[in-house]
Amino acid sequence: MNRSSIRLVICLFIILVVSNSCKQNNNPQTTTSVQNAEWWKEAIVYQIYPRSFKDSDGDGVGDLKGIIEKLDYIKSLGVTAVWLNPIYSSPNADNGYDVSDYRGIMEEFGTMDDFDALLAGLHERDIKLVLDIVVNHSSDEHEWFKQSRSSRDNPYRDYYHWWPAEKGEPPYRYSLFDPKGDAWQYDSLTNAYYLHYFAKQQPDLNWSNPKVRQEVYDILRFWADKGVDGFRLDAFQFAAKDTTYPEFPDGFEKDFIQYYAMQDGLHDYLKEMNQEVFSKYDVMSVAEGAGRNFDDAHKLVDRDRKELNMAYAFEGVDIPKYEGYELATMKEVFSKWDKEFNKDGWLSIFLANHDQARMVSRWGNDSEAYRSASAKLLNTFILSMRGTPYCYYGDELGMTNIDFDTITQYQDIAAINGYQKALSEGEDMDLFMKKLNFGSRDNGRTPMQWDNSENAGFTLGTPWLPVNPNYIDINVQKENSNPGSVLNHFRELTTLRKQNPVLVYGSYELFAPEHPSIYAYTRTLGDKTLLTLLNFSKESSDISLEVGWAKSPIIINNYNDLQIIDDSIKMKPFQAVILNIN
Ligand code: GLC
């Protein structure tokens, strides 16, 4: 070949590469030709609790401008979508989960201009935005509720659930957040009780009223028209109520999901919502909760149902208890959910969120010796499972639980009211406080740890919730400059997931199910199979593999080496590797 034909070949090659990459860029939807591929299946979601992420104005509360300041950081994580906890106007009885105006921005968080700038900033960086929609209930300060409680014949009366006092006491309903556990609140203004499954400041909306439904669809359209890319439906599995109010058996509250979730009408409402809103936009939808059983979950998310795209099933995330947990249970639960949804439907994969304590403290080991390895292991799990992965802010650093020892340090309404309830019921308060210390939601809400300056660089004021004192060692600035940090490992994982459709769409199979400390599974798509090995233990542990597997290329490892002995691997404490086994 002479020089000019070599040049021609090179030019043709460049044109081919460029045109292929343009083709990919022209199709922002998905990266593969897998059947039923969807962008929301390929998404890597980063959950931001806005109150705790970054404060831009020194009032001690995170805000939208603070998130804007950190957009390049968010981009650097390799995530492709952000889910924001509620940002709407709210008196904050439950940190924004009590909305007083669904089209307004919470004052502490900023303005609608800030929101628009945030959305534009995310989109410029090819990151989607998912909003939290809290419509099982509103705030008691919402105009609808103010009207509703003002008189029995107010046009908004039926926006909520009322029980007239002349009928006697309403049948007992359990409230998750009430200090007395009672979900009916007496209101002397109209001599009636209203229903609130959560705190009394969060009256439940009456979804059987078509006007309520239309109001909500309008709200969803308002945000979708702005360009929002998805919605998380908060507590929506409880939205339909059996308004004949049957008596439930004594002790039902221990298993309240069986009584509250998926009541008649719920799927009709979701189908209607889908028809009226979701089907008209390219938005994703995800339900908090997957119902009482697999059948409920399938009805929510199966493709032909035309309701929602995916659901967070809680059986997995609920496993770790103060007393500890068994790896066997984790394997069993995650495997059975995967199996159940390997043909139809889609799930979220998560080990933490704003309602849980910190992932590494619950599932891993937050001691100095193992925090980093175990946080990397847990991130490896989330990013190598089937389902859309959700990473909770700070878990990319391996942030840990905070150590509160008196109830006055807690801010969460669930902790404070739960404490009063336990006290009035004569519970062992020592044990109660230990459990709270381990599992409280405030653990997962301490401010983001940006650097080692005062208050971890979160605020120049007084943070609304104390910063974890370990911010000196665990912070973005420090982890950025350490190639072996949890943060940089997280970035490697997101890159890997985006490069390997097998991690998104590949089938999952548990390997060595009986192994007591190693969680091993394969992911297979076409002729590609990856093997994930996770040693969930602070002891070293051996695992024998199929012939030849141990010598396969390592595509990620949270240690610098891997000890191979013939066809076995000796894994170090909390070692996590992925091998490309063919
Ligand atoms: C959901 C939210 C939680 C909130 C509750 C009431 O479970 O995730 O934070 O307290 O609903 O809205």
PDB file of N, CA, C and O and ligand atoms in Angstrom, residues 47 49 83 85-86 94-98 132 134 136-137 176-177 198-199 202 232 234-235 238 288 314 353-355 412-414 441 445, ligand 1:
ATOM      1  N   GLN A  47     -29.087  10.271  44.501  1.00  0.00           N
ATOM      2  CA  GLN A  47     -30.144  10.901  45.293  1.00  0.00           C
ATOM      3  C   GLN A  47     -29.566  12.020  46.149  1.00  0.00           C
ATOM      4  O   GLN A  47     -28.637  11.796  46.923  1.00  0.00           O
ATOM      5  N   TYR A  49     -30.388  14.827  49.057  1.00  0.00           N
ATOM      6  CA  TYR A  49     -31.273  15.362  50.091  1.00  0.00           C
ATOM      7  C   TYR A  49     -30.920  16.852  50.167  1.00  0.00           C
ATOM      8  O   TYR A  49     -29.900  17.221  50.776  1.00  0.00           O
ATOM      9  N   TRP A  83     -32.057  12.393  41.640  1.00  0.00           N
ATOM     10  CA  TRP A  83     -33.378  12.441  42.272  1.00  0.00           C
ATOM     11  C   TRP A  83     -33.260  13.387  43.467  1.00  0.00           C
ATOM     12  O   TRP A  83     -32.417  13.190  44.330  1.00  0.00           O
ATOM     13  N   ASN A  85     -35.027  14.982  46.792  1.00  0.00           N
ATOM     14  CA  ASN A  85     -36.136  14.917  47.760  1.00  0.00           C
ATOM     15  C   ASN A  85     -36.928  16.214  47.638  1.00  0.00           C
ATOM     16  O   ASN A  85     -36.445  17.174  47.038  1.00  0.00           O
ATOM     17  N   PRO A  86     -38.143  16.269  48.204  1.00  0.00           N
ATOM     18  CA  PRO A  86     -39.044  17.393  47.910  1.00  0.00           C
ATOM     19  C   PRO A  86     -38.428  18.771  48.108  1.00  0.00           C
ATOM     20  O   PRO A  86     -37.765  19.030  49.111  1.00  0.00           O
ATOM     21  N   ASP A  94     -42.093  17.470  58.238  1.00  0.00           N
ATOM     22  CA  ASP A  94     -41.373  16.241  57.880  1.00  0.00           C
ATOM     23  C   ASP A  94     -40.390  16.563  56.734  1.00  0.00           C
ATOM     24  O   ASP A  94     -40.359  15.879  55.715  1.00  0.00           O
ATOM     25  N   ASN A  95     -39.619  17.629  56.945  1.00  0.00           N
ATOM     26  CA  ASN A  95     -38.593  18.020  55.959  1.00  0.00           C
ATOM     27  C   ASN A  95     -39.066  17.973  54.509  1.00  0.00           C
ATOM     28  O   ASN A  95     -38.467  17.288  53.673  1.00  0.00           O
ATOM     29  N   GLY A  96     -40.140  18.664  54.226  1.00  0.00           N
ATOM     30  CA  GLY A  96     -40.579  18.793  52.836  1.00  0.00           C
ATOM     31  C   GLY A  96     -41.573  17.736  52.395  1.00  0.00           C
ATOM     32  O   GLY A  96     -42.173  17.855  51.317  1.00  0.00           O
ATOM     33  N   TYR A  97     -41.758  16.681  53.195  1.00  0.00           N
ATOM     34  CA  TYR A  97     -42.754  15.664  52.826  1.00  0.00           C
ATOM     35  C   TYR A  97     -44.149  16.082  53.317  1.00  0.00           C
ATOM     36  O   TYR A  97     -45.052  15.249  53.448  1.00  0.00           O
ATOM     37  N   ASP A  98     -44.282  17.363  53.591  1.00  0.00           N
ATOM     38  CA  ASP A  98     -45.575  17.952  53.938  1.00  0.00           C
ATOM     39  C   ASP A  98     -45.651  19.219  53.074  1.00  0.00           C
ATOM     40  O   ASP A  98     -45.138  20.260  53.442  1.00  0.00           O
ATOM     41  N   ASP A 132     -39.492  14.315  43.513  1.00  0.00           N
ATOM     42  CA  ASP A 132     -40.255  13.530  44.472  1.00  0.00           C
ATOM     43  C   ASP A 132     -41.673  14.107  44.520  1.00  0.00           C
ATOM     44  O   ASP A 132     -41.836  15.314  44.734  1.00  0.00           O
ATOM     45  N   VAL A 134     -45.186  14.079  46.392  1.00  0.00           N
ATOM     46  CA  VAL A 134     -45.745  13.626  47.671  1.00  0.00           C
ATOM     47  C   VAL A 134     -47.245  13.882  47.645  1.00  0.00           C
ATOM     48  O   VAL A 134     -47.717  14.953  48.026  1.00  0.00           O
ATOM     49  N   ASN A 136     -49.714  11.263  48.511  1.00  0.00           N
ATOM     50  CA  ASN A 136     -50.585  10.460  49.380  1.00  0.00           C
ATOM     51  C   ASN A 136     -51.224  11.414  50.383  1.00  0.00           C
ATOM     52  O   ASN A 136     -52.342  11.208  50.837  1.00  0.00           O
ATOM     53  N   HIS A 137     -50.468  12.461  50.704  1.00  0.00           N
ATOM     54  CA  HIS A 137     -50.925  13.454  51.683  1.00  0.00           C
ATOM     55  C   HIS A 137     -50.366  14.809  51.290  1.00  0.00           C
ATOM     56  O   HIS A 137     -49.436  14.887  50.485  1.00  0.00           O
ATOM     57  N   LEU A 176     -47.902   5.989  61.225  1.00  0.00           N
ATOM     58  CA  LEU A 176     -46.471   5.648  61.311  1.00  0.00           C
ATOM     59  C   LEU A 176     -45.694   6.652  62.162  1.00  0.00           C
ATOM     60  O   LEU A 176     -44.678   6.319  62.737  1.00  0.00           O
ATOM     61  N   PHE A 177     -46.186   7.894  62.207  1.00  0.00           N
ATOM     62  CA  PHE A 177     -45.393   8.923  62.874  1.00  0.00           C
ATOM     63  C   PHE A 177     -46.045   9.516  64.127  1.00  0.00           C
ATOM     64  O   PHE A 177     -45.426  10.306  64.813  1.00  0.00           O
ATOM     65  N   PHE A 198     -49.345   9.386  58.223  1.00  0.00           N
ATOM     66  CA  PHE A 198     -48.050   9.845  58.748  1.00  0.00           C
ATOM     67  C   PHE A 198     -48.348  10.836  59.894  1.00  0.00           C
ATOM     68  O   PHE A 198     -49.267  10.587  60.670  1.00  0.00           O
ATOM     69  N   ALA A 199     -47.619  11.949  59.989  1.00  0.00           N
ATOM     70  CA  ALA A 199     -47.850  12.850  61.129  1.00  0.00           C
ATOM     71  C   ALA A 199     -49.174  13.604  60.982  1.00  0.00           C
ATOM     72  O   ALA A 199     -49.721  13.695  59.877  1.00  0.00           O
ATOM     73  N   GLN A 202     -49.776  15.935  58.234  1.00  0.00           N
ATOM     74  CA  GLN A 202     -49.767  15.368  56.874  1.00  0.00           C
ATOM     75  C   GLN A 202     -51.083  14.643  56.565  1.00  0.00           C
ATOM     76  O   GLN A 202     -51.128  13.415  56.475  1.00  0.00           O
ATOM     77  N   ARG A 232     -40.702  10.365  41.397  1.00  0.00           N
ATOM     78  CA  ARG A 232     -40.774   9.301  42.400  1.00  0.00           C
ATOM     79  C   ARG A 232     -42.060   9.535  43.182  1.00  0.00           C
ATOM     80  O   ARG A 232     -42.296  10.636  43.677  1.00  0.00           O
ATOM     81  N   ASP A 234     -44.042   9.247  46.228  1.00  0.00           N
ATOM     82  CA  ASP A 234     -43.837   9.005  47.648  1.00  0.00           C
ATOM     83  C   ASP A 234     -45.043   8.313  48.278  1.00  0.00           C
ATOM     84  O   ASP A 234     -46.176   8.797  48.139  1.00  0.00           O
ATOM     85  N   ALA A 235     -44.791   7.233  48.978  1.00  0.00           N
ATOM     86  CA  ALA A 235     -45.822   6.541  49.777  1.00  0.00           C
ATOM     87  C   ALA A 235     -47.091   6.263  48.981  1.00  0.00           C
ATOM     88  O   ALA A 235     -48.169   6.110  49.569  1.00  0.00           O
ATOM     89  N   PHE A 238     -50.055   3.641  49.430  1.00  0.00           N
ATOM     90  CA  PHE A 238     -51.105   3.804  50.451  1.00  0.00           C
ATOM     91  C   PHE A 238     -52.222   4.757  50.004  1.00  0.00           C
ATOM     92  O   PHE A 238     -53.139   5.040  50.778  1.00  0.00           O
ATOM     93  N   GLU A 288     -42.495   4.436  45.466  1.00  0.00           N
ATOM     94  CA  GLU A 288     -41.908   4.051  46.743  1.00  0.00           C
ATOM     95  C   GLU A 288     -42.748   2.903  47.267  1.00  0.00           C
ATOM     96  O   GLU A 288     -43.923   3.076  47.556  1.00  0.00           O
ATOM     97  N   PHE A 314     -38.851  -2.964  49.309  1.00  0.00           N
ATOM     98  CA  PHE A 314     -38.165  -2.694  50.570  1.00  0.00           C
ATOM     99  C   PHE A 314     -37.654  -3.914  51.309  1.00  0.00           C
ATOM    100  O   PHE A 314     -36.948  -3.803  52.298  1.00  0.00           O
ATOM    101  N   ASN A 353     -31.258   5.276  51.601  1.00  0.00           N
ATOM    102  CA  ASN A 353     -31.913   6.492  51.127  1.00  0.00           C
ATOM    103  C   ASN A 353     -32.108   7.399  52.342  1.00  0.00           C
ATOM    104  O   ASN A 353     -31.547   7.123  53.408  1.00  0.00           O
ATOM    105  N   HIS A 354     -32.906   8.441  52.185  1.00  0.00           N
ATOM    106  CA  HIS A 354     -33.066   9.414  53.271  1.00  0.00           C
ATOM    107  C   HIS A 354     -33.883   8.865  54.440  1.00  0.00           C
ATOM    108  O   HIS A 354     -34.044   9.551  55.451  1.00  0.00           O
ATOM    109  N   ASP A 355     -34.448   7.678  54.300  1.00  0.00           N
ATOM    110  CA  ASP A 355     -35.227   7.078  55.390  1.00  0.00           C
ATOM    111  C   ASP A 355     -34.437   5.987  56.102  1.00  0.00           C
ATOM    112  O   ASP A 355     -34.986   5.239  56.920  1.00  0.00           O
ATOM    113  N   ASP A 412     -35.481  14.443  63.427  1.00  0.00           N
ATOM    114  CA  ASP A 412     -36.489  13.769  62.621  1.00  0.00           C
ATOM    115  C   ASP A 412     -37.788  13.549  63.400  1.00  0.00           C
ATOM    116  O   ASP A 412     -37.770  13.009  64.519  1.00  0.00           O
ATOM    117  N   ILE A 413     -38.890  13.928  62.779  1.00  0.00           N
ATOM    118  CA  ILE A 413     -40.201  13.779  63.420  1.00  0.00           C
ATOM    119  C   ILE A 413     -40.473  12.316  63.782  1.00  0.00           C
ATOM    120  O   ILE A 413     -41.094  12.009  64.809  1.00  0.00           O
ATOM    121  N   ALA A 414     -39.980  11.393  62.969  1.00  0.00           N
ATOM    122  CA  ALA A 414     -40.210   9.970  63.251  1.00  0.00           C
ATOM    123  C   ALA A 414     -39.456   9.562  64.513  1.00  0.00           C
ATOM    124  O   ALA A 414     -39.964   8.786  65.337  1.00  0.00           O
ATOM    125  N   ARG A 441     -33.180   7.884  60.879  1.00  0.00           N
ATOM    126  CA  ARG A 441     -33.061   8.537  59.575  1.00  0.00           C
ATOM    127  C   ARG A 441     -32.098   9.726  59.634  1.00  0.00           C
ATOM    128  O   ARG A 441     -31.520  10.101  58.623  1.00  0.00           O
ATOM    129  N   ARG A 445     -28.884  11.821  57.157  1.00  0.00           N
ATOM    130  CA  ARG A 445     -29.217  13.177  56.716  1.00  0.00           C
ATOM    131  C   ARG A 445     -28.182  14.205  57.153  1.00  0.00           C
ATOM    132  O   ARG A 445     -28.378  15.402  56.950  1.00  0.00           O
TER     133      ARG A 445
HETATM  134  C1  GLC B   1     -41.952   8.460  52.528  1.00  0.00           C
HETATM  135  C2  GLC B   1     -40.702   9.319  52.558  1.00  0.00           C
HETATM  136  C3  GLC B   1     -40.407   9.703  53.965  1.00  0.00           C
HETATM  137  C4  GLC B   1     -41.572  10.505  54.489  1.00  0.00           C
HETATM  138  C5  GLC B   1     -42.882   9.730  54.330  1.00  0.00           C
HETATM  139  C6  GLC B   1     -44.054  10.623  54.509  1.00  0.00           C
HETATM  140  O1  GLC B   1     -41.784   7.272  53.173  1.00  0.00           O
HETATM  141  O2  GLC B   1     -39.641   8.633  51.963  1.00  0.00           O
HETATM  142  O3  GLC B   1     -39.238  10.448  54.100  1.00  0.00           O
HETATM  143  O4  GLC B   1     -41.372  10.813  55.835  1.00  0.00           O
HETATM  144  O5  GLC B   1     -43.021   9.185  53.029  1.00  0.00           O
HETATM  145  O6  GLC B   1     -44.154  11.485  53.418  1.00  0.00           O
END
